[in-house]
Coordinates of C-alpha atoms and ligand atoms in Angstrom, one line a residue:
X1 CA 119.3 -74.5 -95.7
X2 CA 122.2 -72.2 -96.6
X3 CA 125.6 -73.3 -95.1
X4 CA 128.7 -71.2 -94.7
X5 CA 131.5 -73.7 -94.8
X6 CA 134.2 -71.3 -93.6
X7 CA 132.2 -70.5 -90.5
X8 CA 131.4 -74.1 -89.8
X9 CA 135.1 -75.0 -90.2
X10 CA 135.9 -72.4 -87.6
X11 CA 133.3 -73.8 -85.3
X12 CA 134.7 -77.3 -85.7
X13 CA 138.3 -76.1 -84.9
X14 CA 137.0 -74.5 -81.7
X15 CA 135.7 -77.8 -80.5
X16 CA 137.6 -79.0 -77.4
X17 CA 137.9 -82.2 -75.4
X18 CA 135.4 -82.3 -72.6
X19 CA 136.6 -82.6 -69.0
X20 CA 135.8 -86.0 -67.4
X21 CA 135.3 -86.9 -63.8
X22 CA 134.3 -90.2 -62.4
X23 CA 131.8 -90.2 -59.5
X24 CA 130.3 -93.1 -57.6
X25 CA 127.1 -93.6 -55.6
X26 CA 126.5 -96.6 -53.3
X27 CA 123.4 -98.5 -52.2
X28 CA 122.8 -100.6 -49.2
X29 CA 123.6 -103.6 -51.4
X30 CA 120.6 -105.7 -50.5
X31 CA 119.3 -108.5 -52.6
X32 CA 116.6 -107.5 -55.1
X33 CA 113.8 -109.6 -56.6
X34 CA 111.1 -108.8 -59.1
X35 CA 109.3 -105.6 -58.1
X36 CA 112.1 -104.3 -55.8
X37 CA 113.8 -101.0 -56.4
X38 CA 116.8 -99.1 -55.2
X39 CA 117.6 -95.4 -55.4
X40 CA 121.1 -94.0 -55.9
X41 CA 121.7 -90.4 -54.8
X42 CA 124.9 -88.9 -56.4
X43 CA 124.7 -86.0 -54.1
X44 CA 124.9 -83.4 -56.8
X45 CA 123.7 -82.8 -60.4
X46 CA 125.8 -84.5 -63.1
X47 CA 125.8 -85.0 -66.8
X48 CA 127.3 -88.2 -68.2
X49 CA 127.3 -91.9 -68.8
X50 CA 126.5 -94.4 -66.1
X51 CA 127.4 -98.0 -65.4
X52 CA 126.5 -100.4 -62.6
X53 CA 127.7 -103.7 -61.3
X54 CA 125.0 -106.5 -61.3
X55 CA 125.8 -109.4 -58.9
X56 CA 123.6 -112.4 -58.8
X57 CA 122.9 -114.8 -55.9
X58 CA 120.9 -118.0 -55.5
X59 CA 120.5 -120.6 -58.3
X60 CA 121.9 -120.1 -61.8
X61 CA 120.2 -117.2 -63.7
X62 CA 117.5 -119.0 -65.6
X63 CA 115.7 -116.0 -67.1
X64 CA 116.9 -112.6 -68.3
X65 CA 117.0 -109.8 -65.8
X66 CA 114.7 -107.0 -66.9
X67 CA 115.5 -103.6 -65.4
X68 CA 114.0 -100.1 -65.5
X69 CA 116.2 -97.0 -64.9
X70 CA 114.8 -93.7 -64.1
X71 CA 117.0 -90.6 -64.0
X72 CA 115.9 -87.5 -62.1
X73 CA 117.3 -84.0 -61.7
X74 CA 115.2 -83.4 -58.6
X75 CA 113.7 -85.8 -56.1
X76 CA 110.0 -84.9 -57.0
X77 CA 110.7 -86.0 -60.6
X78 CA 111.5 -89.5 -59.4
X79 CA 108.3 -89.9 -57.5
X80 CA 106.0 -88.5 -60.2
X81 CA 103.7 -90.7 -62.2
X82 CA 104.3 -89.9 -65.8
X83 CA 102.3 -92.7 -67.3
X84 CA 99.6 -90.3 -68.4
X85 CA 101.8 -87.4 -69.6
X86 CA 100.3 -86.2 -72.8
X87 CA 101.7 -82.7 -73.4
X88 CA 103.0 -81.3 -76.7
X89 CA 106.7 -81.9 -75.9
X90 CA 107.6 -85.5 -76.8
X91 CA 107.5 -88.0 -73.9
X92 CA 110.7 -89.4 -75.3
X93 CA 112.5 -86.8 -73.3
X94 CA 111.5 -88.6 -70.1
X95 CA 114.7 -90.2 -68.8
X96 CA 113.3 -93.7 -68.5
X97 CA 115.2 -96.7 -69.8
X98 CA 114.4 -100.4 -69.8
X99 CA 117.1 -103.0 -70.4
X100 CA 117.3 -106.8 -70.6
X101 CA 120.4 -108.4 -69.2
X102 CA 121.0 -112.0 -70.3
X103 CA 124.1 -112.9 -68.5
X104 CA 125.1 -112.2 -64.9
X105 CA 127.4 -111.1 -63.3
X106 CA 128.2 -108.1 -65.4
X107 CA 129.0 -104.4 -65.5
X108 CA 126.2 -102.8 -67.4
X109 CA 126.9 -99.6 -69.3
X110 CA 124.0 -97.5 -70.5
X111 CA 124.6 -95.9 -73.9
X112 CA 122.7 -92.6 -73.6
X113 CA 124.0 -89.5 -71.8
X114 CA 121.8 -88.5 -68.9
X115 CA 121.3 -85.5 -66.6
X116 CA 120.7 -86.5 -63.1
X117 CA 121.3 -86.4 -59.4
X118 CA 119.1 -89.5 -58.6
X119 CA 118.8 -92.8 -60.3
X120 CA 116.1 -95.3 -59.5
X121 CA 116.5 -98.9 -60.6
X122 CA 113.5 -101.2 -60.5
X123 CA 113.6 -104.9 -61.2
X124 CA 110.8 -105.3 -63.6
X125 CA 111.3 -109.1 -63.8
X126 CA 113.9 -111.7 -62.8
X127 CA 112.9 -115.3 -61.7
X128 CA 112.2 -116.9 -58.4
X129 CA 115.5 -118.8 -58.6
X130 CA 117.9 -115.9 -58.3
X131 CA 118.3 -112.3 -56.9
X132 CA 120.5 -109.5 -57.9
X133 CA 122.6 -106.9 -55.9
X134 CA 123.5 -103.5 -57.3
X135 CA 126.0 -102.2 -54.7
X136 CA 127.2 -99.1 -56.7
X137 CA 126.7 -97.0 -59.8
X138 CA 129.5 -95.1 -61.4
X139 CA 129.1 -92.1 -63.7
X140 CA 131.7 -90.8 -66.2
X141 CA 130.6 -87.1 -65.9
X142 CA 131.4 -84.5 -68.5
X143 CA 131.4 -80.7 -68.9
X144 CA 133.4 -78.1 -70.7
X145 CA 133.4 -75.9 -67.6
X146 CA 136.4 -75.8 -65.4
X147 CA 135.9 -75.0 -61.7
X148 CA 139.6 -74.2 -61.6
X149 CA 138.9 -70.9 -63.4
X150 CA 136.2 -69.7 -60.9
X151 CA 136.9 -67.0 -58.3
X152 CA 134.5 -66.7 -55.4
X153 CA 133.3 -63.3 -54.1
X154 CA 132.7 -62.8 -50.4
X155 CA 129.0 -63.6 -50.0
X156 CA 126.5 -64.2 -47.2
X157 CA 125.5 -67.9 -46.5
X158 CA 122.2 -67.5 -48.5
X159 CA 124.0 -65.9 -51.4
X160 CA 126.8 -68.5 -51.4
X161 CA 124.2 -71.3 -51.6
X162 CA 122.5 -69.6 -54.5
X163 CA 125.8 -69.0 -56.2
X164 CA 126.8 -72.6 -55.8
X165 CA 123.6 -73.8 -57.4
X166 CA 123.9 -71.3 -60.2
X167 CA 127.5 -72.4 -61.0
X168 CA 126.4 -76.0 -60.9
X169 CA 123.6 -75.2 -63.4
X170 CA 125.9 -73.6 -65.8
X171 CA 128.6 -76.3 -65.4
X172 CA 126.1 -79.0 -66.3
X173 CA 124.8 -77.1 -69.3
X174 CA 128.3 -76.3 -70.7
X175 CA 129.0 -79.3 -73.0
X176 CA 130.1 -79.3 -76.6
X177 CA 128.0 -76.2 -77.0
X178 CA 126.1 -74.1 -74.4
X179 CA 123.0 -76.3 -74.0
X180 CA 119.8 -74.9 -72.8
X181 CA 119.4 -77.9 -70.5
X182 CA 121.2 -81.2 -70.4
X183 CA 118.0 -83.2 -70.0
X184 CA 116.0 -81.3 -72.6
X185 CA 116.5 -79.9 -75.3
X186 CA 120.2 -80.5 -75.0
X187 CA 120.6 -77.9 -77.6
X188 CA 122.1 -74.5 -78.5
X189 CA 119.4 -71.8 -78.4
X190 CA 120.3 -68.2 -79.1
X191 CA 118.4 -66.6 -76.3
X192 CA 119.8 -69.0 -73.8
X193 CA 123.3 -68.6 -75.2
X194 CA 123.2 -64.9 -74.4
X195 CA 122.8 -65.3 -70.7
X196 CA 125.1 -68.4 -70.4
X197 CA 127.9 -66.4 -72.2
X198 CA 127.5 -63.5 -69.7
X199 CA 127.6 -65.8 -66.7
X200 CA 130.5 -67.8 -68.3
X201 CA 132.7 -64.6 -68.7
X202 CA 132.4 -64.0 -64.9
X203 CA 132.9 -67.6 -63.9
X204 CA 134.3 -70.5 -66.0
X205 CA 135.8 -68.1 -68.7
X206 CA 135.6 -70.6 -71.6
X207 CA 135.7 -67.9 -74.3
X208 CA 136.3 -70.4 -77.1
X209 CA 133.0 -72.1 -76.4
X210 CA 131.1 -68.8 -76.9
X211 CA 133.1 -68.2 -80.1
X212 CA 132.3 -71.7 -81.3
X213 CA 128.6 -71.2 -80.7
X214 CA 128.6 -67.9 -82.6
X215 CA 130.2 -69.6 -85.6
X216 CA 127.7 -72.4 -85.4
X217 CA 124.8 -70.0 -85.7
X218 CA 126.5 -68.0 -88.4
X219 CA 127.4 -71.2 -90.3
X220 CA 123.9 -72.6 -90.7
X221 CA 121.0 -70.2 -91.4
X222 CA 117.6 -70.1 -92.8
X223 CA 116.9 -68.6 -96.3
X224 CA 118.3 -65.1 -96.8
X225 CA 120.7 -65.5 -93.9
X226 CA 118.1 -65.2 -91.2
X227 CA 119.2 -66.9 -88.0
X228 CA 117.3 -69.7 -86.6
X229 CA 116.4 -69.8 -82.9
X230 CA 118.4 -72.9 -82.3
X231 CA 121.0 -75.2 -84.0
X232 CA 121.5 -78.9 -84.0
X233 CA 125.1 -80.2 -84.1
X234 CA 124.7 -83.9 -84.8
X235 CA 124.9 -85.8 -87.0
X236 CA 125.7 -82.6 -89.0
X237 CA 125.4 -79.0 -88.0
X238 CA 121.9 -77.9 -89.1
X239 CA 119.8 -75.1 -87.9
X240 CA 116.2 -75.6 -86.8
X241 CA 113.4 -74.6 -89.3
X242 CA 112.0 -72.0 -86.9
X243 CA 113.2 -68.5 -86.1
X244 CA 112.2 -66.0 -83.5
X245 CA 112.3 -62.3 -83.9
X246 CA 114.0 -61.6 -80.5
X247 CA 116.4 -64.5 -80.6
X248 CA 117.7 -63.6 -84.1
X249 CA 118.4 -60.1 -82.9
X250 CA 120.2 -61.3 -79.8
X251 CA 123.1 -62.6 -82.0
X252 CA 124.1 -58.9 -82.2
X253 CA 124.2 -58.7 -78.4
X254 CA 126.0 -61.9 -77.9
X255 CA 128.7 -60.8 -80.3
X256 CA 129.1 -57.4 -78.7
X257 CA 129.3 -59.0 -75.2
X258 CA 131.8 -61.5 -76.5
X259 CA 134.0 -58.7 -77.9
X260 CA 133.8 -56.7 -74.7
X261 CA 134.8 -59.8 -72.7
X262 CA 137.7 -60.8 -75.0
X263 CA 138.7 -57.8 -77.2
X264 CA 138.7 -60.3 -80.1
X265 CA 138.4 -57.9 -83.0
X266 CA 139.0 -60.5 -85.7
X267 CA 135.8 -62.4 -84.7
X268 CA 133.9 -59.1 -84.4
X269 CA 134.9 -58.2 -88.0
X270 CA 134.2 -61.7 -89.3
X271 CA 130.7 -61.9 -87.9
X272 CA 129.7 -58.3 -88.5
X273 CA 127.9 -59.2 -91.7
X274 CA 125.6 -61.7 -89.8
X275 CA 124.5 -58.8 -87.5
X276 CA 123.9 -56.5 -90.3
X277 CA 121.9 -59.1 -92.1
X278 CA 119.6 -59.6 -89.1
X279 CA 119.1 -55.9 -88.9
X280 CA 118.4 -55.6 -92.5
X281 CA 115.8 -58.3 -92.4
X282 CA 114.1 -57.4 -89.2
X283 CA 113.8 -53.7 -89.7
X284 CA 111.1 -54.6 -92.2
X285 CA 108.8 -55.8 -89.3
X286 CA 107.6 -52.3 -88.4
X287 CA 104.4 -50.5 -89.4
X288 CA 104.1 -47.0 -90.7
X289 CA 103.5 -45.8 -87.1
X290 CA 107.0 -47.0 -86.3
X291 CA 105.7 -49.8 -84.0
X292 CA 106.4 -53.5 -84.3
X293 CA 103.9 -55.2 -86.5
X294 CA 103.4 -58.6 -84.8
X295 CA 102.3 -60.3 -88.0
X296 CA 105.5 -59.4 -89.7
X297 CA 107.6 -60.1 -86.6
X298 CA 106.3 -63.7 -86.4
X299 CA 107.4 -65.5 -83.2
X300 CA 108.7 -63.4 -80.4
X301 CA 109.6 -65.3 -77.3
X302 CA 110.3 -62.9 -74.3
X303 CA 109.0 -65.4 -71.7
X304 CA 107.1 -68.7 -71.3
X305 CA 103.7 -67.0 -71.1
X306 CA 100.9 -67.5 -73.6
X307 CA 99.0 -64.6 -72.1
X308 CA 101.7 -62.1 -72.6
X309 CA 101.3 -59.5 -75.4
X310 CA 104.8 -59.2 -76.8
X311 CA 104.6 -56.1 -79.0
X312 CA 106.1 -53.6 -76.5
X313 CA 108.8 -56.0 -75.4
X314 CA 109.6 -56.9 -79.1
X315 CA 109.9 -53.2 -79.9
X316 CA 112.2 -52.7 -77.0
X317 CA 114.4 -55.7 -77.8
X318 CA 114.8 -54.4 -81.3
X319 CA 116.1 -51.1 -79.8
X320 CA 118.3 -53.0 -77.4
X321 CA 119.9 -54.9 -80.3
X322 CA 120.2 -51.7 -82.3
X323 CA 122.1 -50.1 -79.4
X324 CA 124.7 -52.8 -79.6
X325 CA 124.8 -52.8 -83.4
X326 CA 125.8 -49.2 -83.2
X327 CA 128.5 -50.1 -80.7
X328 CA 129.8 -52.8 -83.0
X329 CA 129.8 -50.5 -86.0
X330 CA 131.6 -47.8 -84.0
X331 CA 134.3 -50.3 -82.9
X332 CA 134.9 -51.2 -86.5
X333 CA 135.1 -47.5 -87.5
X334 CA 132.0 -47.6 -89.7
X335 CA 129.7 -44.7 -90.0
X336 CA 126.7 -44.9 -87.7
X337 CA 124.7 -41.9 -88.6
X338 CA 121.9 -43.8 -90.3
X339 CA 121.6 -46.3 -87.5
X340 CA 121.5 -43.5 -85.0
X341 CA 118.7 -41.9 -86.9
X342 CA 116.7 -45.1 -87.0
X343 CA 117.4 -45.6 -83.2
X344 CA 115.9 -42.2 -82.5
X345 CA 112.8 -43.0 -84.6
X346 CA 112.3 -46.4 -82.9
X347 CA 112.6 -44.9 -79.5
X348 CA 110.2 -42.2 -80.3
X349 CA 107.7 -44.7 -81.6
X350 CA 108.2 -46.8 -78.4
X351 CA 107.2 -43.8 -76.3
X352 CA 103.8 -43.9 -78.0
X353 CA 103.3 -47.0 -75.9
X354 CA 103.9 -45.1 -72.7
X355 CA 100.6 -44.4 -71.0
X356 CA 100.8 -41.2 -69.1
X357 CA 97.9 -42.0 -66.8
X358 CA 99.3 -45.2 -65.4
X359 CA 102.9 -44.2 -65.9
X360 CA 103.6 -47.6 -67.5
X361 CA 104.1 -49.0 -71.0
X362 CA 101.2 -50.8 -72.6
X363 CA 101.3 -53.4 -75.3
X364 CA 99.1 -54.5 -78.2
X365 CA 95.5 -53.6 -79.1
X366 CA 94.2 -54.4 -75.6
X367 CA 96.9 -52.1 -74.1
X368 CA 98.1 -54.9 -71.8
X369 CA 100.2 -54.0 -68.8
X370 CA 102.9 -56.5 -68.1
X371 CA 106.2 -56.6 -66.2
X372 CA 108.0 -57.8 -69.3
X373 CA 107.1 -54.7 -71.3
X374 CA 108.5 -52.4 -68.7
X375 CA 111.6 -54.4 -68.1
X376 CA 112.6 -54.4 -71.8
X377 CA 111.8 -50.8 -72.3
X378 CA 114.2 -50.0 -69.5
X379 CA 116.9 -52.3 -70.8
X380 CA 116.5 -50.6 -74.2
X381 CA 117.2 -47.3 -72.5
X382 CA 114.0 -45.7 -73.8
X383 CA 113.5 -43.7 -70.6
X384 CA 115.8 -41.6 -68.5
X385 CA 117.1 -43.5 -65.4
X386 CA 114.8 -41.7 -62.9
X387 CA 111.7 -42.4 -64.9
X388 CA 112.7 -46.0 -65.4
X389 CA 113.0 -46.3 -61.6
X390 CA 109.4 -45.0 -61.2
X391 CA 108.3 -47.5 -63.8
X392 CA 109.9 -50.4 -61.9
X393 CA 108.4 -49.3 -58.6
X394 CA 105.0 -49.0 -60.1
X395 CA 105.0 -52.3 -61.9
X396 CA 106.2 -54.2 -58.9
X397 CA 103.1 -53.0 -57.0
X398 CA 100.6 -53.3 -59.9
X399 CA 98.1 -55.9 -58.8
X400 CA 96.9 -56.9 -62.3
X401 CA 100.0 -56.7 -64.4
X402 CA 100.9 -59.9 -66.3
X403 CA 103.7 -61.4 -64.3
X404 CA 106.9 -63.2 -65.2
X405 CA 107.2 -67.0 -65.4
X406 CA 110.8 -68.0 -66.0
X407 CA 114.2 -67.4 -64.5
X408 CA 115.1 -66.1 -68.0
X409 CA 112.5 -63.3 -67.6
X410 CA 113.4 -62.7 -64.0
X411 CA 117.0 -62.2 -65.1
X412 CA 115.9 -59.3 -67.1
X413 CA 113.9 -57.8 -64.3
X414 CA 117.0 -58.0 -62.0
X415 CA 119.1 -56.4 -64.7
X416 CA 116.6 -53.6 -65.2
X417 CA 116.4 -52.9 -61.5
X418 CA 120.2 -52.7 -61.3
X419 CA 120.2 -50.4 -64.4
X420 CA 117.8 -47.9 -62.7
X421 CA 119.7 -47.9 -59.4
X422 CA 117.6 -50.3 -57.4
X423 CA 120.5 -52.5 -56.5
X424 CA 119.4 -53.5 -53.0
X425 CA 115.9 -54.4 -54.3
X426 CA 117.5 -56.4 -57.1
X427 CA 119.6 -58.3 -54.6
X428 CA 116.4 -59.0 -52.5
X429 CA 114.7 -60.3 -55.6
X430 CA 117.6 -62.7 -56.3
X431 CA 117.3 -64.0 -52.7
X432 CA 113.6 -64.3 -52.9
X433 CA 113.2 -65.9 -56.4
X434 CA 116.3 -68.1 -56.8
X435 CA 116.3 -68.7 -53.1
X436 CA 112.8 -70.1 -53.5
X437 CA 114.1 -72.8 -55.8
X438 CA 117.1 -73.4 -53.5
X439 CA 114.8 -73.8 -50.6
X440 CA 113.2 -76.7 -52.4
X441 CA 116.5 -78.6 -52.0
X442 CA 117.5 -78.5 -55.7
X443 CA 121.2 -78.6 -56.8
X444 CA 120.4 -76.7 -60.0
X445 CA 118.0 -74.0 -61.1
X446 CA 115.0 -74.6 -63.3
X447 CA 113.6 -73.7 -66.7
X448 CA 110.3 -72.5 -65.3
X449 CA 109.6 -71.3 -61.8
X450 CA 106.5 -69.4 -60.8
X451 CA 106.5 -69.1 -57.0
X452 CA 102.7 -68.4 -57.1
X453 CA 102.1 -71.6 -59.1
X454 CA 105.0 -74.0 -58.9
X455 CA 103.0 -76.6 -60.9
X456 CA 102.7 -74.3 -63.9
X457 CA 103.9 -75.9 -67.2
X458 CA 103.9 -74.5 -70.7
X459 CA 104.4 -78.1 -71.9
X460 CA 101.5 -79.8 -70.3
X461 CA 103.4 -81.6 -67.6
X462 CA 106.3 -81.1 -65.1
X463 CA 107.9 -84.4 -66.0
X464 CA 109.3 -82.9 -69.3
X465 CA 110.6 -79.8 -67.6
X466 CA 114.3 -79.2 -67.5
X467 CA 115.4 -78.7 -63.8
X468 CA 118.9 -77.7 -64.8
X469 CA 118.3 -74.9 -67.2
X470 CA 121.2 -72.6 -68.1
X471 CA 119.1 -69.4 -68.4
X472 CA 118.6 -69.6 -64.7
X473 CA 122.3 -69.5 -63.8
X474 CA 122.7 -65.7 -63.8
X475 CA 122.9 -65.1 -60.1
X476 CA 126.5 -66.2 -60.6
X477 CA 126.9 -63.3 -63.0
X478 CA 125.1 -60.7 -60.9
X479 CA 127.1 -61.6 -57.7
X480 CA 130.4 -61.1 -59.5
X481 CA 129.5 -58.2 -61.6
X482 CA 127.5 -56.1 -59.2
X483 CA 127.7 -57.4 -55.7
X484 CA 131.4 -58.2 -55.3
X485 CA 132.3 -55.6 -52.7
Ligands
RAM1 C1 112.6 -74.1 -74.7 C2 114.0 -74.2 -74.6 C3 114.9 -73.0 -74.5 C4 114.1 -71.7 -74.9 C5 113.1 -72.0 -76.0 C6 112.3 -70.8 -76.4 O1 112.0 -75.2 -75.4 O2 114.4 -75.1 -73.6 O3 115.4 -72.8 -73.2 O4 115.1 -70.8 -75.4 O5 112.2 -72.9 -75.4

């Protein structure tokens, strides 16, 4: 894979020490024998390294102590039986550890980093001659987000709770990079980065972390400079082998948002070529009718929904990125006439997908009507604001439209509603959707949440879901940007 050493050096220089905080959880301290278990509740979601004191009683320890540790982000996860999980995401993500301890007493340190609020320890085996007590667990928790930088808008009690959970979600996901989720995949994804960065500008304001992530993507690409959808950082920086049409384009938007938040022209100039390269490669994905050719586009994400036809949303995302590419080029005093010409053509082609009869955009050969298609066409500014408002009203009442599944997709619906002047309705939606997760007692927001089917999983099982997923943190962004009156 092509590597740009200069970009990677910049990314490395932007790496900062993580902030540490030690937290403790206590148990009732009772004696445990084979088959017994104890649950520690840390009271909030944390990311870090744990240790526990193991104190024996009875006769001398005449056999190893064999322990099982289960780490859970939400309570349900702890109670679920995952022995038969057989989905396509590896079961190695399940936070389950088994350890032999030969000599007691001791303080046991587990090596892996975990994401958790709850920890269950079960004594798988000891001997009849001794018991063990585990009075407390300690966690060395880490994050690159500093609560000291956050300001708090005046909010209602419901909104304040949602905001607190959103902040916690982002806090746990901000590590050495913006991770998608600290339990899984613990990785830098471009689509996730875009929303995390937006929320970060309004809250923790760690600008260097966004810059570092931009350089990581720019520093390790696929052939011909195409950006991958995610990048690994250890043992070496290396991008994943797969790319997605929408995520590659979003680099343009992340860079523009970063420039708007910081005014850092040096970085804008430095990474302009990466944006231009994505544009150059991806403009080849359109047919002679000006519409996105899905075969050429390859993978387009939009939402976790296998039923969704992504042509209309893909077309709109291209336009959305082109809008910001033009802004970047203007800021750098380049000529934009060609890009503007292309923008007009792409928008005109997009309007071919507008079905006059239903007053909605359709997608693909089957002319599918989905919420995602409307949302992205609005974000791409394909329609005048008043018409966009009609589209939103119609789609929200459409009984058969393909619905949204993830907080990521709901973020875009909220943003589209705000953009067409439906601010109060957008606020209601935040309370209803994110409030739905909050009502389930979680300290963080999730990767997938479909209120109509909370058991829904694109992976084949809830146990591998990430229940602290950064793309769901954006109420913290909306409250500060639009509802801070
Ligand atoms: C999931 C990741 C991430 C998302 C991709 C498309 O596996 O957790 O959040 O960007 O899929």
